mmCIF file with all atom_site columns, C-alpha atoms in Angstrom:
data_model
loop_
_atom_site.group_PDB
_atom_site.id
_atom_site.type_symbol
_atom_site.label_atom_id
_atom_site.label_alt_id
_atom_site.label_comp_id
_atom_site.label_asym_id
_atom_site.label_entity_id
_atom_site.label_seq_id
_atom_site.pdbx_PDB_ins_code
_atom_site.Cartn_x
_atom_site.Cartn_y
_atom_site.Cartn_z
_atom_site.occupancy
_atom_site.B_iso_or_equiv
_atom_site.pdbx_formal_charge
_atom_site.auth_seq_id
_atom_site.auth_comp_id
_atom_site.auth_asym_id
_atom_site.auth_atom_id
_atom_site.pdbx_PDB_model_num
ATOM 1   C CA . UNK E 1 1   ? -16.153 -46.880 43.347 1.00 70.00 ? 233 UNK E CA 1
ATOM 2   C CA . UNK E 1 2   ? -13.758 -48.261 45.952 1.00 80.00 ? 234 UNK E CA 1
ATOM 3   C CA . UNK E 1 3   ? -10.579 -46.923 44.360 1.00 86.00 ? 235 UNK E CA 1
ATOM 4   C CA . UNK E 1 4   ? -8.046  -45.204 46.580 1.00 90.00 ? 236 UNK E CA 1
ATOM 5   C CA . UNK E 1 5   ? -4.449  -44.144 46.057 1.00 89.00 ? 237 UNK E CA 1
ATOM 6   C CA . UNK E 1 6   ? -1.988  -44.382 48.924 1.00 91.00 ? 238 UNK E CA 1
ATOM 7   C CA . UNK E 1 7   ? 1.607   -43.179 49.125 1.00 92.00 ? 239 UNK E CA 1
ATOM 8   C CA . UNK E 1 8   ? 4.035   -46.066 49.711 1.00 91.00 ? 240 UNK E CA 1
ATOM 9   C CA . UNK E 1 9   ? 7.375   -45.338 51.394 1.00 90.00 ? 241 UNK E CA 1
ATOM 10  C CA . UNK E 1 10  ? 10.355  -47.710 51.447 1.00 89.00 ? 242 UNK E CA 1
ATOM 11  C CA . UNK E 1 11  ? 12.556  -47.087 54.464 1.00 89.00 ? 243 UNK E CA 1
ATOM 12  C CA . UNK E 1 12  ? 15.612  -49.331 54.038 1.00 86.00 ? 244 UNK E CA 1
ATOM 13  C CA . UNK E 1 13  ? 15.628  -50.803 57.540 1.00 87.00 ? 245 UNK E CA 1
ATOM 14  C CA . UNK E 1 14  ? 14.090  -47.795 59.261 1.00 89.00 ? 246 UNK E CA 1
ATOM 15  C CA . UNK E 1 15  ? 10.373  -48.512 58.801 1.00 92.00 ? 247 UNK E CA 1
ATOM 16  C CA . UNK E 1 16  ? 9.672   -49.039 62.520 1.00 94.00 ? 248 UNK E CA 1
ATOM 17  C CA . UNK E 1 17  ? 11.414  -45.776 63.319 1.00 92.00 ? 249 UNK E CA 1
ATOM 18  C CA . UNK E 1 18  ? 9.439   -43.956 60.598 1.00 93.00 ? 250 UNK E CA 1
ATOM 19  C CA . UNK E 1 19  ? 6.120   -45.414 61.812 1.00 94.00 ? 251 UNK E CA 1
ATOM 20  C CA . UNK E 1 20  ? 6.871   -44.255 65.356 1.00 93.00 ? 252 UNK E CA 1
ATOM 21  C CA . UNK E 1 21  ? 7.788   -40.805 64.036 1.00 88.00 ? 253 UNK E CA 1
ATOM 22  C CA . UNK E 1 22  ? 4.553   -40.429 62.022 1.00 93.00 ? 254 UNK E CA 1
ATOM 23  C CA . UNK E 1 23  ? 2.436   -41.700 64.910 1.00 93.00 ? 255 UNK E CA 1
ATOM 24  C CA . UNK E 1 24  ? 4.082   -39.282 67.333 1.00 92.00 ? 256 UNK E CA 1
ATOM 25  C CA . UNK E 1 25  ? 4.306   -36.167 65.164 1.00 87.00 ? 257 UNK E CA 1
ATOM 26  C CA . UNK E 1 26  ? 1.439   -36.549 62.665 1.00 81.00 ? 258 UNK E CA 1
ATOM 27  C CA . UNK E 1 27  ? -1.057  -38.386 64.887 1.00 89.00 ? 259 UNK E CA 1
ATOM 28  C CA . UNK E 1 28  ? -1.045  -41.328 62.466 1.00 92.00 ? 260 UNK E CA 1
ATOM 29  C CA . UNK E 1 29  ? -3.242  -44.297 63.324 1.00 97.00 ? 261 UNK E CA 1
ATOM 30  C CA . UNK E 1 30  ? -1.751  -47.739 62.712 1.00 97.00 ? 262 UNK E CA 1
ATOM 31  C CA . UNK E 1 31  ? -4.259  -49.745 60.633 1.00 97.00 ? 263 UNK E CA 1
ATOM 32  C CA . UNK E 1 32  ? -2.015  -52.715 59.797 1.00 96.00 ? 264 UNK E CA 1
ATOM 33  C CA . UNK E 1 33  ? 1.493   -53.915 60.546 1.00 97.00 ? 265 UNK E CA 1
ATOM 34  C CA . UNK E 1 34  ? 3.155   -57.077 59.194 1.00 95.00 ? 266 UNK E CA 1
ATOM 35  C CA . UNK E 1 35  ? 6.734   -57.941 60.163 1.00 95.00 ? 267 UNK E CA 1
ATOM 36  C CA . UNK E 1 36  ? 9.117   -60.180 58.245 1.00 92.00 ? 268 UNK E CA 1
ATOM 37  C CA . UNK E 1 37  ? 8.474   -62.826 60.940 1.00 95.00 ? 269 UNK E CA 1
ATOM 38  C CA . UNK E 1 38  ? 4.729   -62.599 60.260 1.00 95.00 ? 270 UNK E CA 1
ATOM 39  C CA . UNK E 1 39  ? 5.309   -62.798 56.503 1.00 91.00 ? 271 UNK E CA 1
ATOM 40  C CA . UNK E 1 40  ? 7.625   -65.813 56.814 1.00 91.00 ? 272 UNK E CA 1
ATOM 41  C CA . UNK E 1 41  ? 4.673   -67.787 58.210 1.00 92.00 ? 273 UNK E CA 1
ATOM 42  C CA . UNK E 1 42  ? 2.903   -67.233 54.868 1.00 89.00 ? 274 UNK E CA 1
ATOM 43  C CA . UNK E 1 43  ? 5.901   -67.266 52.528 1.00 86.00 ? 275 UNK E CA 1
ATOM 44  C CA . UNK E 1 44  ? 8.449   -69.982 53.308 1.00 85.00 ? 276 UNK E CA 1
ATOM 45  C CA . UNK E 1 45  ? 10.931  -68.507 50.802 1.00 88.00 ? 277 UNK E CA 1
ATOM 46  C CA . UNK E 1 46  ? 11.538  -65.458 53.033 1.00 84.00 ? 278 UNK E CA 1
ATOM 47  C CA . UNK E 1 47  ? 14.860  -65.850 54.831 1.00 87.00 ? 279 UNK E CA 1
ATOM 48  C CA . UNK E 1 48  ? 14.707  -64.617 58.423 1.00 91.00 ? 280 UNK E CA 1
ATOM 49  C CA . UNK E 1 49  ? 17.770  -63.412 60.300 1.00 92.00 ? 281 UNK E CA 1
ATOM 50  C CA . UNK E 1 50  ? 18.253  -61.874 63.733 1.00 92.00 ? 282 UNK E CA 1
ATOM 51  C CA . UNK E 1 51  ? 18.750  -58.556 61.943 1.00 90.00 ? 283 UNK E CA 1
ATOM 52  C CA . UNK E 1 52  ? 15.610  -58.594 59.771 1.00 90.00 ? 284 UNK E CA 1
ATOM 53  C CA . UNK E 1 53  ? 13.030  -60.601 61.777 1.00 91.00 ? 285 UNK E CA 1
ATOM 54  C CA . UNK E 1 54  ? 11.389  -57.443 63.169 1.00 94.00 ? 286 UNK E CA 1
ATOM 55  C CA . UNK E 1 55  ? 11.636  -55.464 59.918 1.00 93.00 ? 287 UNK E CA 1
ATOM 56  C CA . UNK E 1 56  ? 8.348   -54.238 58.500 1.00 95.00 ? 288 UNK E CA 1
ATOM 57  C CA . UNK E 1 57  ? 7.120   -56.140 55.452 1.00 92.00 ? 289 UNK E CA 1
ATOM 58  C CA . UNK E 1 58  ? 4.033   -53.938 55.130 1.00 93.00 ? 290 UNK E CA 1
ATOM 59  C CA . UNK E 1 59  ? 2.135   -51.409 57.190 1.00 96.00 ? 291 UNK E CA 1
ATOM 60  C CA . UNK E 1 60  ? -0.749  -49.030 56.678 1.00 96.00 ? 292 UNK E CA 1
ATOM 61  C CA . UNK E 1 61  ? -1.116  -45.796 58.607 1.00 96.00 ? 293 UNK E CA 1
ATOM 62  C CA . UNK E 1 62  ? -3.930  -43.300 58.368 1.00 94.00 ? 294 UNK E CA 1
ATOM 63  C CA . UNK E 1 63  ? -3.161  -39.618 58.658 1.00 90.00 ? 295 UNK E CA 1
ATOM 64  C CA . UNK E 1 64  ? -6.398  -37.675 58.381 1.00 81.00 ? 296 UNK E CA 1
ATOM 65  C CA . UNK E 1 65  ? -8.115  -39.077 55.283 1.00 86.00 ? 297 UNK E CA 1
ATOM 66  C CA . UNK E 1 66  ? -4.856  -40.218 53.670 1.00 89.00 ? 298 UNK E CA 1
ATOM 67  C CA . UNK E 1 67  ? -3.338  -43.679 53.876 1.00 92.00 ? 299 UNK E CA 1
ATOM 68  C CA . UNK E 1 68  ? 0.421   -44.029 54.106 1.00 93.00 ? 300 UNK E CA 1
ATOM 69  C CA . UNK E 1 69  ? 2.077   -47.402 53.560 1.00 93.00 ? 301 UNK E CA 1
ATOM 70  C CA . UNK E 1 70  ? 5.517   -47.983 55.045 1.00 93.00 ? 302 UNK E CA 1
ATOM 71  C CA . UNK E 1 71  ? 7.848   -50.953 54.504 1.00 92.00 ? 303 UNK E CA 1
ATOM 72  C CA . UNK E 1 72  ? 11.569  -51.679 54.270 1.00 89.00 ? 304 UNK E CA 1
ATOM 73  C CA . UNK E 1 73  ? 12.063  -52.580 50.612 1.00 82.00 ? 305 UNK E CA 1
ATOM 74  C CA . UNK E 1 74  ? 11.888  -50.697 47.329 1.00 74.00 ? 306 UNK E CA 1
ATOM 75  C CA . UNK E 1 75  ? 9.463   -52.018 44.707 1.00 70.00 ? 307 UNK E CA 1
ATOM 76  C CA . UNK E 1 76  ? 12.168  -53.305 42.378 1.00 73.00 ? 308 UNK E CA 1
ATOM 77  C CA . UNK E 1 77  ? 14.436  -55.739 44.256 1.00 73.00 ? 309 UNK E CA 1
ATOM 78  C CA . UNK E 1 78  ? 17.115  -55.281 41.591 1.00 78.00 ? 310 UNK E CA 1
ATOM 79  C CA . UNK E 1 79  ? 17.613  -51.587 42.284 1.00 77.00 ? 311 UNK E CA 1
ATOM 80  C CA . UNK E 1 80  ? 19.777  -50.085 44.993 1.00 78.00 ? 312 UNK E CA 1
ATOM 81  C CA . UNK E 1 81  ? 17.902  -48.051 47.597 1.00 74.00 ? 313 UNK E CA 1
ATOM 82  C CA . UNK E 1 82  ? 18.299  -44.308 47.102 1.00 74.00 ? 314 UNK E CA 1
ATOM 83  C CA . UNK E 1 83  ? 16.278  -41.392 48.355 1.00 69.00 ? 315 UNK E CA 1
ATOM 84  C CA . UNK E 1 84  ? 14.130  -40.777 45.286 1.00 68.00 ? 316 UNK E CA 1
ATOM 85  C CA . UNK E 1 85  ? 13.279  -44.407 44.544 1.00 70.00 ? 317 UNK E CA 1
ATOM 86  C CA . UNK E 1 86  ? 11.909  -44.968 48.035 1.00 79.00 ? 318 UNK E CA 1
ATOM 87  C CA . UNK E 1 87  ? 8.319   -44.023 47.244 1.00 85.00 ? 319 UNK E CA 1
ATOM 88  C CA . UNK E 1 88  ? 5.577   -45.226 44.940 1.00 88.00 ? 320 UNK E CA 1
ATOM 89  C CA . UNK E 1 89  ? 1.850   -44.829 44.480 1.00 89.00 ? 321 UNK E CA 1
ATOM 90  C CA . UNK E 1 90  ? -0.425  -47.728 45.365 1.00 90.00 ? 322 UNK E CA 1
ATOM 91  C CA . UNK E 1 91  ? -3.756  -47.914 43.519 1.00 90.00 ? 323 UNK E CA 1
ATOM 92  C CA . UNK E 1 92  ? -6.100  -50.177 45.443 1.00 91.00 ? 324 UNK E CA 1
ATOM 93  C CA . UNK E 1 93  ? -9.650  -51.224 44.717 1.00 92.00 ? 325 UNK E CA 1
ATOM 94  C CA . UNK E 1 94  ? -12.191 -53.809 45.825 1.00 94.00 ? 326 UNK E CA 1
ATOM 95  C CA . UNK E 1 95  ? -13.165 -54.040 42.165 1.00 93.00 ? 327 UNK E CA 1
ATOM 96  C CA . UNK E 1 96  ? -10.922 -56.567 40.417 1.00 95.00 ? 328 UNK E CA 1
ATOM 97  C CA . UNK E 1 97  ? -11.966 -55.396 36.944 1.00 94.00 ? 329 UNK E CA 1
ATOM 98  C CA . UNK E 1 98  ? -10.989 -51.840 37.822 1.00 92.00 ? 330 UNK E CA 1
ATOM 99  C CA . UNK E 1 99  ? -7.465  -52.922 38.810 1.00 94.00 ? 331 UNK E CA 1
ATOM 100 C CA . UNK E 1 100 ? -7.108  -55.050 35.668 1.00 96.00 ? 332 UNK E CA 1
ATOM 101 C CA . UNK E 1 101 ? -8.293  -52.119 33.540 1.00 93.00 ? 333 UNK E CA 1
ATOM 102 C CA . UNK E 1 102 ? -5.776  -49.693 35.090 1.00 92.00 ? 334 UNK E CA 1
ATOM 103 C CA . UNK E 1 103 ? -2.990  -52.246 34.594 1.00 96.00 ? 335 UNK E CA 1
ATOM 104 C CA . UNK E 1 104 ? -3.987  -52.827 30.954 1.00 96.00 ? 336 UNK E CA 1
ATOM 105 C CA . UNK E 1 105 ? -4.299  -49.082 30.306 1.00 94.00 ? 337 UNK E CA 1
ATOM 106 C CA . UNK E 1 106 ? -0.866  -48.354 31.780 1.00 94.00 ? 338 UNK E CA 1
ATOM 107 C CA . UNK E 1 107 ? 0.918   -51.257 30.086 1.00 95.00 ? 339 UNK E CA 1
ATOM 108 C CA . UNK E 1 108 ? -0.587  -50.373 26.693 1.00 94.00 ? 340 UNK E CA 1
ATOM 109 C CA . UNK E 1 109 ? 1.872   -47.460 26.631 1.00 94.00 ? 341 UNK E CA 1
ATOM 110 C CA . UNK E 1 110 ? 5.228   -48.793 25.404 1.00 94.00 ? 342 UNK E CA 1
ATOM 111 C CA . UNK E 1 111 ? 7.067   -46.302 27.638 1.00 89.00 ? 343 UNK E CA 1
ATOM 112 C CA . UNK E 1 112 ? 5.764   -48.062 30.769 1.00 94.00 ? 344 UNK E CA 1
ATOM 113 C CA . UNK E 1 113 ? 8.154   -50.596 32.306 1.00 95.00 ? 345 UNK E CA 1
ATOM 114 C CA . UNK E 1 114 ? 6.614   -53.667 33.932 1.00 96.00 ? 346 UNK E CA 1
ATOM 115 C CA . UNK E 1 115 ? 8.402   -54.445 37.195 1.00 95.00 ? 347 UNK E CA 1
ATOM 116 C CA . UNK E 1 116 ? 5.990   -57.143 38.433 1.00 96.00 ? 348 UNK E CA 1
ATOM 117 C CA . UNK E 1 117 ? 3.284   -58.404 36.056 1.00 97.00 ? 349 UNK E CA 1
ATOM 118 C CA . UNK E 1 118 ? -0.266  -58.293 37.437 1.00 98.00 ? 350 UNK E CA 1
ATOM 119 C CA . UNK E 1 119 ? -0.941  -61.707 38.969 1.00 97.00 ? 351 UNK E CA 1
ATOM 120 C CA . UNK E 1 120 ? -2.172  -63.502 42.063 1.00 95.00 ? 352 UNK E CA 1
ATOM 121 C CA . UNK E 1 121 ? 0.162   -63.692 45.058 1.00 91.00 ? 353 UNK E CA 1
ATOM 122 C CA . UNK E 1 122 ? -0.045  -64.592 48.750 1.00 87.00 ? 354 UNK E CA 1
ATOM 123 C CA . UNK E 1 123 ? -1.842  -61.362 49.719 1.00 88.00 ? 355 UNK E CA 1
ATOM 124 C CA . UNK E 1 124 ? -3.960  -60.446 46.687 1.00 90.00 ? 356 UNK E CA 1
ATOM 125 C CA . UNK E 1 125 ? -5.859  -61.950 43.769 1.00 93.00 ? 357 UNK E CA 1
ATOM 126 C CA . UNK E 1 126 ? -4.224  -59.295 41.577 1.00 96.00 ? 358 UNK E CA 1
ATOM 127 C CA . UNK E 1 127 ? -1.046  -57.357 42.302 1.00 96.00 ? 359 UNK E CA 1
ATOM 128 C CA . UNK E 1 128 ? 1.428   -55.738 39.929 1.00 97.00 ? 360 UNK E CA 1
ATOM 129 C CA . UNK E 1 129 ? 3.998   -52.955 39.729 1.00 95.00 ? 361 UNK E CA 1
ATOM 130 C CA . UNK E 1 130 ? 4.879   -50.723 36.787 1.00 94.00 ? 362 UNK E CA 1
ATOM 131 C CA . UNK E 1 131 ? 7.074   -47.678 36.312 1.00 91.00 ? 363 UNK E CA 1
ATOM 132 C CA . UNK E 1 132 ? 5.590   -44.826 34.313 1.00 89.00 ? 364 UNK E CA 1
ATOM 133 C CA . UNK E 1 133 ? 7.547   -42.765 31.750 1.00 85.00 ? 365 UNK E CA 1
ATOM 134 C CA . UNK E 1 134 ? 8.346   -40.202 34.455 1.00 74.00 ? 366 UNK E CA 1
ATOM 135 C CA . UNK E 1 135 ? 10.033  -42.639 36.850 1.00 83.00 ? 367 UNK E CA 1
ATOM 136 C CA . UNK E 1 136 ? 7.054   -43.014 39.206 1.00 84.00 ? 368 UNK E CA 1
ATOM 137 C CA . UNK E 1 137 ? 6.481   -46.590 40.326 1.00 89.00 ? 369 UNK E CA 1
ATOM 138 C CA . UNK E 1 138 ? 2.811   -47.544 40.575 1.00 90.00 ? 370 UNK E CA 1
ATOM 139 C CA . UNK E 1 139 ? 1.561   -50.568 42.463 1.00 93.00 ? 371 UNK E CA 1
ATOM 140 C CA . UNK E 1 140 ? -1.894  -51.902 41.619 1.00 94.00 ? 372 UNK E CA 1
ATOM 141 C CA . UNK E 1 141 ? -3.692  -54.183 44.031 1.00 94.00 ? 373 UNK E CA 1
ATOM 142 C CA . UNK E 1 142 ? -7.100  -55.760 44.344 1.00 95.00 ? 374 UNK E CA 1
ATOM 143 C CA . UNK E 1 143 ? -8.136  -55.556 48.007 1.00 90.00 ? 375 UNK E CA 1
ATOM 144 C CA . UNK E 1 144 ? -11.580 -56.884 48.878 1.00 88.00 ? 376 UNK E CA 1
ATOM 145 C CA . UNK E 1 145 ? -11.332 -55.269 52.336 1.00 87.00 ? 377 UNK E CA 1
ATOM 146 C CA . UNK E 1 146 ? -12.001 -51.871 50.762 1.00 82.00 ? 378 UNK E CA 1
ATOM 147 C CA . UNK E 1 147 ? -15.737 -52.569 50.325 1.00 78.00 ? 379 UNK E CA 1
#
């Protein structure tokens, strides 16, 4: 099984500062870092400004055996950033069927809200976001790099 769960933090413009903090104080190792400028090369719909060009679109840090993902935005672009909605869980697996099964299991419960339906996008063959009945947002992503 390649399944792992990572904590995802949305930092509302302070992702770089948070990454530096975790690297300095928690000995976090930077495994991946993608800026808005990097992402705009893959997604032409992303509007770059002087203010946001160095913002963090996605990053992965490792602290001990735990992965921490840090970015600027909350999972639901329609909601206003508040402390409390700035974290989610990210279920990742190199097994596409496993991700599809988790998505189907979660969405079979009528109390689960679909934020982003599971589908292919520019960084994954399968990516989706749901909110469970307890307000926890859960990202699901197929990631072949986890083999």
